[in-house]
PDB file of C-alpha atoms in Angstrom:
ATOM      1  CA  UNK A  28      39.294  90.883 113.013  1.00 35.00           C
ATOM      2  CA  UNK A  29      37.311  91.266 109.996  1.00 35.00           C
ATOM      3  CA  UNK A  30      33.565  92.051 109.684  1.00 35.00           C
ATOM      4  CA  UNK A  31      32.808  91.127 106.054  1.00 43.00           C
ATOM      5  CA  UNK A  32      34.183  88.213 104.391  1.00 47.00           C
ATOM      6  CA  UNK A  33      32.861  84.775 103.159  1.00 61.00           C
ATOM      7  CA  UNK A  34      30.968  83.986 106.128  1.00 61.00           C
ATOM      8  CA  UNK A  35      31.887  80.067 106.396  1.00 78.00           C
ATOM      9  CA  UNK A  36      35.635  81.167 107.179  1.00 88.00           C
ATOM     10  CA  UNK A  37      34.307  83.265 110.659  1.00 91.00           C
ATOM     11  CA  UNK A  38      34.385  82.343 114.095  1.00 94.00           C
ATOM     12  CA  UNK A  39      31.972  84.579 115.656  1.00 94.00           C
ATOM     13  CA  UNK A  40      32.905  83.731 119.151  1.00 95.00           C
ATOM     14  CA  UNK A  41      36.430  82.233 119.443  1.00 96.00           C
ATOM     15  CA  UNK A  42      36.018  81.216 122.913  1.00 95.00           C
ATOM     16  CA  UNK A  43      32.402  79.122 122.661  1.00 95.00           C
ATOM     17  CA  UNK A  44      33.902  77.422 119.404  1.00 96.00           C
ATOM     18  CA  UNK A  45      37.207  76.357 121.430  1.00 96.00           C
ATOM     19  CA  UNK A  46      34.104  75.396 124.396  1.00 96.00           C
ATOM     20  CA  UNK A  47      32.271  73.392 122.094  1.00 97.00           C
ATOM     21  CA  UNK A  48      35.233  71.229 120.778  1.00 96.00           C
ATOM     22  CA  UNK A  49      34.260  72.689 117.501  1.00 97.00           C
ATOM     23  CA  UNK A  50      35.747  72.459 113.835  1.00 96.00           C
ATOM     24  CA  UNK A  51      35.806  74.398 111.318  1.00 96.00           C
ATOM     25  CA  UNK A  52      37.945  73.350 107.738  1.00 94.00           C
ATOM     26  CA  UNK A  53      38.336  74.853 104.370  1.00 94.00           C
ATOM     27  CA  UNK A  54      40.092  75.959 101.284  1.00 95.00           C
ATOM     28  CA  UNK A  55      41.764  79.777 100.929  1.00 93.00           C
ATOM     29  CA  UNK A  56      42.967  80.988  97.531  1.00 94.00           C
ATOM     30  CA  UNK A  57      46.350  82.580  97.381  1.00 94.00           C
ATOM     31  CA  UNK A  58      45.404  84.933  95.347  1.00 93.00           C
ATOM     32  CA  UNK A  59      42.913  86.253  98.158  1.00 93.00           C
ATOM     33  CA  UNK A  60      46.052  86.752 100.749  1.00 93.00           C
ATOM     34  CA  UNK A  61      47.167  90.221  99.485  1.00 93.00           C
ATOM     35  CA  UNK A  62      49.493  90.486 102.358  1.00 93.00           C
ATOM     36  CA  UNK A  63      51.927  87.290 101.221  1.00 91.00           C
ATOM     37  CA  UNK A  64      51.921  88.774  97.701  1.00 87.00           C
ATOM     38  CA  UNK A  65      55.049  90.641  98.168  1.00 85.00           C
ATOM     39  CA  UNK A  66      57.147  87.480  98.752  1.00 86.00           C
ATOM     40  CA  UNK A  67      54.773  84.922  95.929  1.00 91.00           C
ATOM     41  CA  UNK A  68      56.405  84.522  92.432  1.00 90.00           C
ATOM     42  CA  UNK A  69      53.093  83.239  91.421  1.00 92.00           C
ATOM     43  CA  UNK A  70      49.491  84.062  93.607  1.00 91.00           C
ATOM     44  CA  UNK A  71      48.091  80.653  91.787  1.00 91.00           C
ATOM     45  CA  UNK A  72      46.930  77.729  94.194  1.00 90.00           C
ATOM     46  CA  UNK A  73      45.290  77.411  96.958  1.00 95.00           C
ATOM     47  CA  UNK A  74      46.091  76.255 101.205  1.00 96.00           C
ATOM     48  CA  UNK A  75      43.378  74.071 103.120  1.00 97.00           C
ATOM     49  CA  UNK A  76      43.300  74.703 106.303  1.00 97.00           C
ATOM     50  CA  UNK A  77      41.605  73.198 109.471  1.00 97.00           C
ATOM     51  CA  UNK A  78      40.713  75.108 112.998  1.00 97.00           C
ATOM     52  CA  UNK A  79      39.615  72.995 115.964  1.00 97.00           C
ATOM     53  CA  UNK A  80      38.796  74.111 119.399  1.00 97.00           C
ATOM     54  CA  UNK A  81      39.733  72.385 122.850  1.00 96.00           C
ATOM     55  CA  UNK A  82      39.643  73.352 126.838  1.00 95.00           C
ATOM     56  CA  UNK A  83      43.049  71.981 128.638  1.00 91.00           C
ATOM     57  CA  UNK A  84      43.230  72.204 132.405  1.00 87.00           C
ATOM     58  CA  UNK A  85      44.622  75.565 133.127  1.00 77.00           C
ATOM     59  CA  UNK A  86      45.965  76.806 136.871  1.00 73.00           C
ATOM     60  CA  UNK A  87      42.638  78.564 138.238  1.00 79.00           C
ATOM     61  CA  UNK A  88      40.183  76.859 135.265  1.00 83.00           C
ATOM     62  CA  UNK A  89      40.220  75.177 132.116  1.00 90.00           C
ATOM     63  CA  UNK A  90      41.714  77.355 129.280  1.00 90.00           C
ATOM     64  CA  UNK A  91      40.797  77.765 125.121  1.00 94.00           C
ATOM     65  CA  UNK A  92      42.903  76.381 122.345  1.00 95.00           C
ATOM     66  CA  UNK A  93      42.512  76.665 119.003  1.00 97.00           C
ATOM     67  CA  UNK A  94      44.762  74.317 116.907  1.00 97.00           C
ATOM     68  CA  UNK A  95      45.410  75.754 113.227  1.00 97.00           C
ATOM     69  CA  UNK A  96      46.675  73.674 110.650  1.00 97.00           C
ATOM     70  CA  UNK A  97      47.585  74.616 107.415  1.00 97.00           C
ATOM     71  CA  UNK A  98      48.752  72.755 104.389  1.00 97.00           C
ATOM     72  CA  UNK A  99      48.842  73.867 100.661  1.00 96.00           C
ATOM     73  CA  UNK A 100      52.387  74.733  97.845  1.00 95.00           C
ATOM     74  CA  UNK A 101      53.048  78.650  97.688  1.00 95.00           C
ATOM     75  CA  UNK A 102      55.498  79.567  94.733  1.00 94.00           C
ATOM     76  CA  UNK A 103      57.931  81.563  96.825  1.00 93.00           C
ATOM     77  CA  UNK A 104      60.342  84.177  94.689  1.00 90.00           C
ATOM     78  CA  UNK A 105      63.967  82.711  94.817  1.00 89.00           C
ATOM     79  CA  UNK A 106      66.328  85.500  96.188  1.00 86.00           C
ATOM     80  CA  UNK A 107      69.426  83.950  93.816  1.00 83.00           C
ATOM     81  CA  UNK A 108      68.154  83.985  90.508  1.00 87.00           C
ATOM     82  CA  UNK A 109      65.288  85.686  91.359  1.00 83.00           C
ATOM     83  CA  UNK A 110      63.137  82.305  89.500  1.00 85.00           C
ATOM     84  CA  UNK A 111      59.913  81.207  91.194  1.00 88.00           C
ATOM     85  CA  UNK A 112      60.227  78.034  93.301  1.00 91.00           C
ATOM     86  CA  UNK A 113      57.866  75.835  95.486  1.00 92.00           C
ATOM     87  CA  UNK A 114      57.625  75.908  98.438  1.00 93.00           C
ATOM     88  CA  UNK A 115      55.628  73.483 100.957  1.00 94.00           C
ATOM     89  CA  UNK A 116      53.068  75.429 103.507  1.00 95.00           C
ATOM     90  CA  UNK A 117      52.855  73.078 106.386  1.00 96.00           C
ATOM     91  CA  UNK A 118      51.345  74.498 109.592  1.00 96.00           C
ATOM     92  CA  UNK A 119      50.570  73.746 112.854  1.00 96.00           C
ATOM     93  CA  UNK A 120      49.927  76.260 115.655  1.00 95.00           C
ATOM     94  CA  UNK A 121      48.644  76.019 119.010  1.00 95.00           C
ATOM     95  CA  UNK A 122      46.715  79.024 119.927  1.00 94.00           C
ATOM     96  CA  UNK A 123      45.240  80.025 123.323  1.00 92.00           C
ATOM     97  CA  UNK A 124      42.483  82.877 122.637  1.00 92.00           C
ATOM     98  CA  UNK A 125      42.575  85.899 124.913  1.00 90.00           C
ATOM     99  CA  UNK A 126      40.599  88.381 125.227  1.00 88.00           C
ATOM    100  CA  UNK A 127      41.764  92.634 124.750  1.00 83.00           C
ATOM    101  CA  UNK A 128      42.787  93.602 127.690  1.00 81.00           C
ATOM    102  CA  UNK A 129      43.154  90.450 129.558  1.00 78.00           C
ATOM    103  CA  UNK A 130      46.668  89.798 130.837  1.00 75.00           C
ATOM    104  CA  UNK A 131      48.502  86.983 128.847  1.00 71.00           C
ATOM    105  CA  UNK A 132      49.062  84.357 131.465  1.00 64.00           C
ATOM    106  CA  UNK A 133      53.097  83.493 132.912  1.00 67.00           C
ATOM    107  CA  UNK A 134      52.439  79.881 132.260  1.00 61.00           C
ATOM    108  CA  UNK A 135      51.428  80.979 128.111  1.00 55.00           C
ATOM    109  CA  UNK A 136      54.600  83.458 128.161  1.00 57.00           C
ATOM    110  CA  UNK A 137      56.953  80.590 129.309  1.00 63.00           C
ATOM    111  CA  UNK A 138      55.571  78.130 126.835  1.00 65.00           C
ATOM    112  CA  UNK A 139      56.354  77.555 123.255  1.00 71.00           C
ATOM    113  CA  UNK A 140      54.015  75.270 122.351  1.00 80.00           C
ATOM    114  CA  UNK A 141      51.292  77.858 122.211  1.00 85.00           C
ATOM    115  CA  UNK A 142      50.765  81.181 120.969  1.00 87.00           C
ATOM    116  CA  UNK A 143      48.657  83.841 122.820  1.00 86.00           C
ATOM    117  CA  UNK A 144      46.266  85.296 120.372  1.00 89.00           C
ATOM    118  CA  UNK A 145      44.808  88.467 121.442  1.00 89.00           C
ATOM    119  CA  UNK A 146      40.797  88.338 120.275  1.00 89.00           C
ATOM    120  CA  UNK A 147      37.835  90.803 120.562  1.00 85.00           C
ATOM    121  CA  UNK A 148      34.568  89.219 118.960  1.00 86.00           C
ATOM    122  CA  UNK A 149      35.051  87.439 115.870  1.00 92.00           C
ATOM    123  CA  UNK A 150      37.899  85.409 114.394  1.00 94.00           C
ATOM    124  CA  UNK A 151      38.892  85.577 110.731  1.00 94.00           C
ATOM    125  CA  UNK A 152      39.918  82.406 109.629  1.00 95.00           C
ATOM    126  CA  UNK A 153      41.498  83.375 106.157  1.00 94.00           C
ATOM    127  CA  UNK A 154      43.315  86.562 107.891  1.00 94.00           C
ATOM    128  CA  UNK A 155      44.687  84.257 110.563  1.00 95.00           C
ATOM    129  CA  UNK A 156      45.910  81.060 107.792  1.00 96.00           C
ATOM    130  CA  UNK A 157      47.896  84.056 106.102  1.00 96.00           C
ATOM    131  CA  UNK A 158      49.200  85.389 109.729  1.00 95.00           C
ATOM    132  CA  UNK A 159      50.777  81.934 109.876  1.00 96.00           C
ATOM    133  CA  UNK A 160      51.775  81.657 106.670  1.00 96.00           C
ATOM    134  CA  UNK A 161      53.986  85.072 106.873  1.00 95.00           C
ATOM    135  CA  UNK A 162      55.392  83.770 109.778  1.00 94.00           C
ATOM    136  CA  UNK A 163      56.127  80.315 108.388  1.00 93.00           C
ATOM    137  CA  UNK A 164      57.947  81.922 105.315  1.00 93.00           C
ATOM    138  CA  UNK A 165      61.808  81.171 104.978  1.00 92.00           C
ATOM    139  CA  UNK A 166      63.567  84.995 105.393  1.00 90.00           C
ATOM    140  CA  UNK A 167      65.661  84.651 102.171  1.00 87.00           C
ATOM    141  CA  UNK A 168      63.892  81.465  99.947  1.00 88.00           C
ATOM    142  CA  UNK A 169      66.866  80.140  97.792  1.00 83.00           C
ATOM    143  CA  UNK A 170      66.720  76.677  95.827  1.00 85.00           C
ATOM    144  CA  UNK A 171      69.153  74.416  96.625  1.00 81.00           C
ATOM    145  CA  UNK A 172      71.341  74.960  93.210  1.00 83.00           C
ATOM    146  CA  UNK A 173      70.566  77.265  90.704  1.00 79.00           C
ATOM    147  CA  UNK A 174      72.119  80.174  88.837  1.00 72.00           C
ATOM    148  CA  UNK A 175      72.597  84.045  89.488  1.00 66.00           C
ATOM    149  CA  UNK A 176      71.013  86.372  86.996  1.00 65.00           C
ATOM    150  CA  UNK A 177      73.233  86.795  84.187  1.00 63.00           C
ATOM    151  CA  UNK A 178      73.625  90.131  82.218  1.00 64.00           C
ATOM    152  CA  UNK A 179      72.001  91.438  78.972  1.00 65.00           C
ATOM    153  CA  UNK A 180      73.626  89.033  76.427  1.00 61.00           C
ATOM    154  CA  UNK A 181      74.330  86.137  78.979  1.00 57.00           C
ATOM    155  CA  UNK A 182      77.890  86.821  79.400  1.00 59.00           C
ATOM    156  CA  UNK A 183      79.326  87.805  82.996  1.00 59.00           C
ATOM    157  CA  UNK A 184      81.164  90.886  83.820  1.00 61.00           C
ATOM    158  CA  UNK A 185      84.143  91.103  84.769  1.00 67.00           C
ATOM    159  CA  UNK A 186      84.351  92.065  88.650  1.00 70.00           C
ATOM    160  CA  UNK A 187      85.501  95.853  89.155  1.00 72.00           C
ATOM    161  CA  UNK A 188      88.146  94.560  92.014  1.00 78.00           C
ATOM    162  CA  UNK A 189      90.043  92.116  89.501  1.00 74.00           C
ATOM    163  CA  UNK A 190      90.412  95.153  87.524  1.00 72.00           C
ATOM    164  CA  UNK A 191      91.876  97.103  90.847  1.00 76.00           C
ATOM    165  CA  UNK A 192      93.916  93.553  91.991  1.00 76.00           C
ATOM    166  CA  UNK A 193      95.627  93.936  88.489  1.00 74.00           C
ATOM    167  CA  UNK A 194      96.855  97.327  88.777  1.00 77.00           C
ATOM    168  CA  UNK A 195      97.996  96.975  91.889  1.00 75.00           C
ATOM    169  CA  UNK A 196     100.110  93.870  90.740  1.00 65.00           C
ATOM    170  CA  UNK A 197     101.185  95.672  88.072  1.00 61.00           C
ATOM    171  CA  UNK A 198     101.912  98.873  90.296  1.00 56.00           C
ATOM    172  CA  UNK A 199     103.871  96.863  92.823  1.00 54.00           C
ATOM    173  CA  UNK A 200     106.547  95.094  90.046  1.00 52.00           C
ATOM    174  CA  UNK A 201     108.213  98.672  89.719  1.00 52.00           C
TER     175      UNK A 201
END
């Protein structure tokens, strides 16, 4: 993915870490995920994250895994009154390394416990945490009660259709 970066958060080779039973853990700033900015009332915080790799019997030989967890608080823009709100990261993906060009396997396709991840030398941690985290993100983020925006000068227009609803009321007494 990435060739510079703080070196701590790369996997040079995806598939010897996942070999080796390897893991690798750490601590992203949201600030650094320029990507997730868009939907972030706030880029203050942080998400820790953890990557550890496994073999698992496959059908012709064993197979990679990497296991991604994520946990951390983003504060998410609420799309009612447009207030910032928190929101709980909590990740955990299942991902079977392949490499470009390599056909994803039927078994991988037909199973949603794990997520093909296509891979062609190194493996950015941070850009992968935010990957999941854009995924992870609720479409419209609302709190559970709250107000809409009100006007300049806090008072609420009146809607243009009661305005039309009265005329026709009016129209149709004659």
């Amino acid at each position: 993915m990435s060739q510079h970066g703080d070196p701590s958060r790369i996997i040079p080779d995806p598939f010897r870490f996942a070999a080796e039973a390897r893991t690798l853990e750490g601590v992203g700033a949201v600030a650094d995920m320029l990507r997730l900015s868009d939907a972030l009332a706030s880029s203050v915080g942080q998400v820790s994250w953890r990557v550890e790799g496994s073999m698992v019997e496959g059908v012709e030989a064993p197979e990679p895994r990497l296991r991604l967890t994520v946990e951390g608080e983003l504060q998410l823009c609420c799309q009612r009154c447009l207030g910032g709100m928190a929101w709980p990261v909590q990740v955990d993906s299942v991902l079977q390394p392949v490499r470009s060009g390599q056909p994803i396997p039927e078994d991988e396709l037909e199973d949603d416990e794990v997520d093909a991840i296509e891979l062609d030398g190194e493996l950015d941690v941070l850009a992968l945490v935010e990957d999941e985290i854009l995924l992870a993100l609720p479409i419209a983020p609302r709190h559970q009660v709250c107000d809409a925006p009100q006007p300049e000068g806090g008072t609420s227009k009146e809607s243009p259709f009661a305005a039309l609803a009265s005329l026709r009321g009016s129209h149709s007494a004659n």
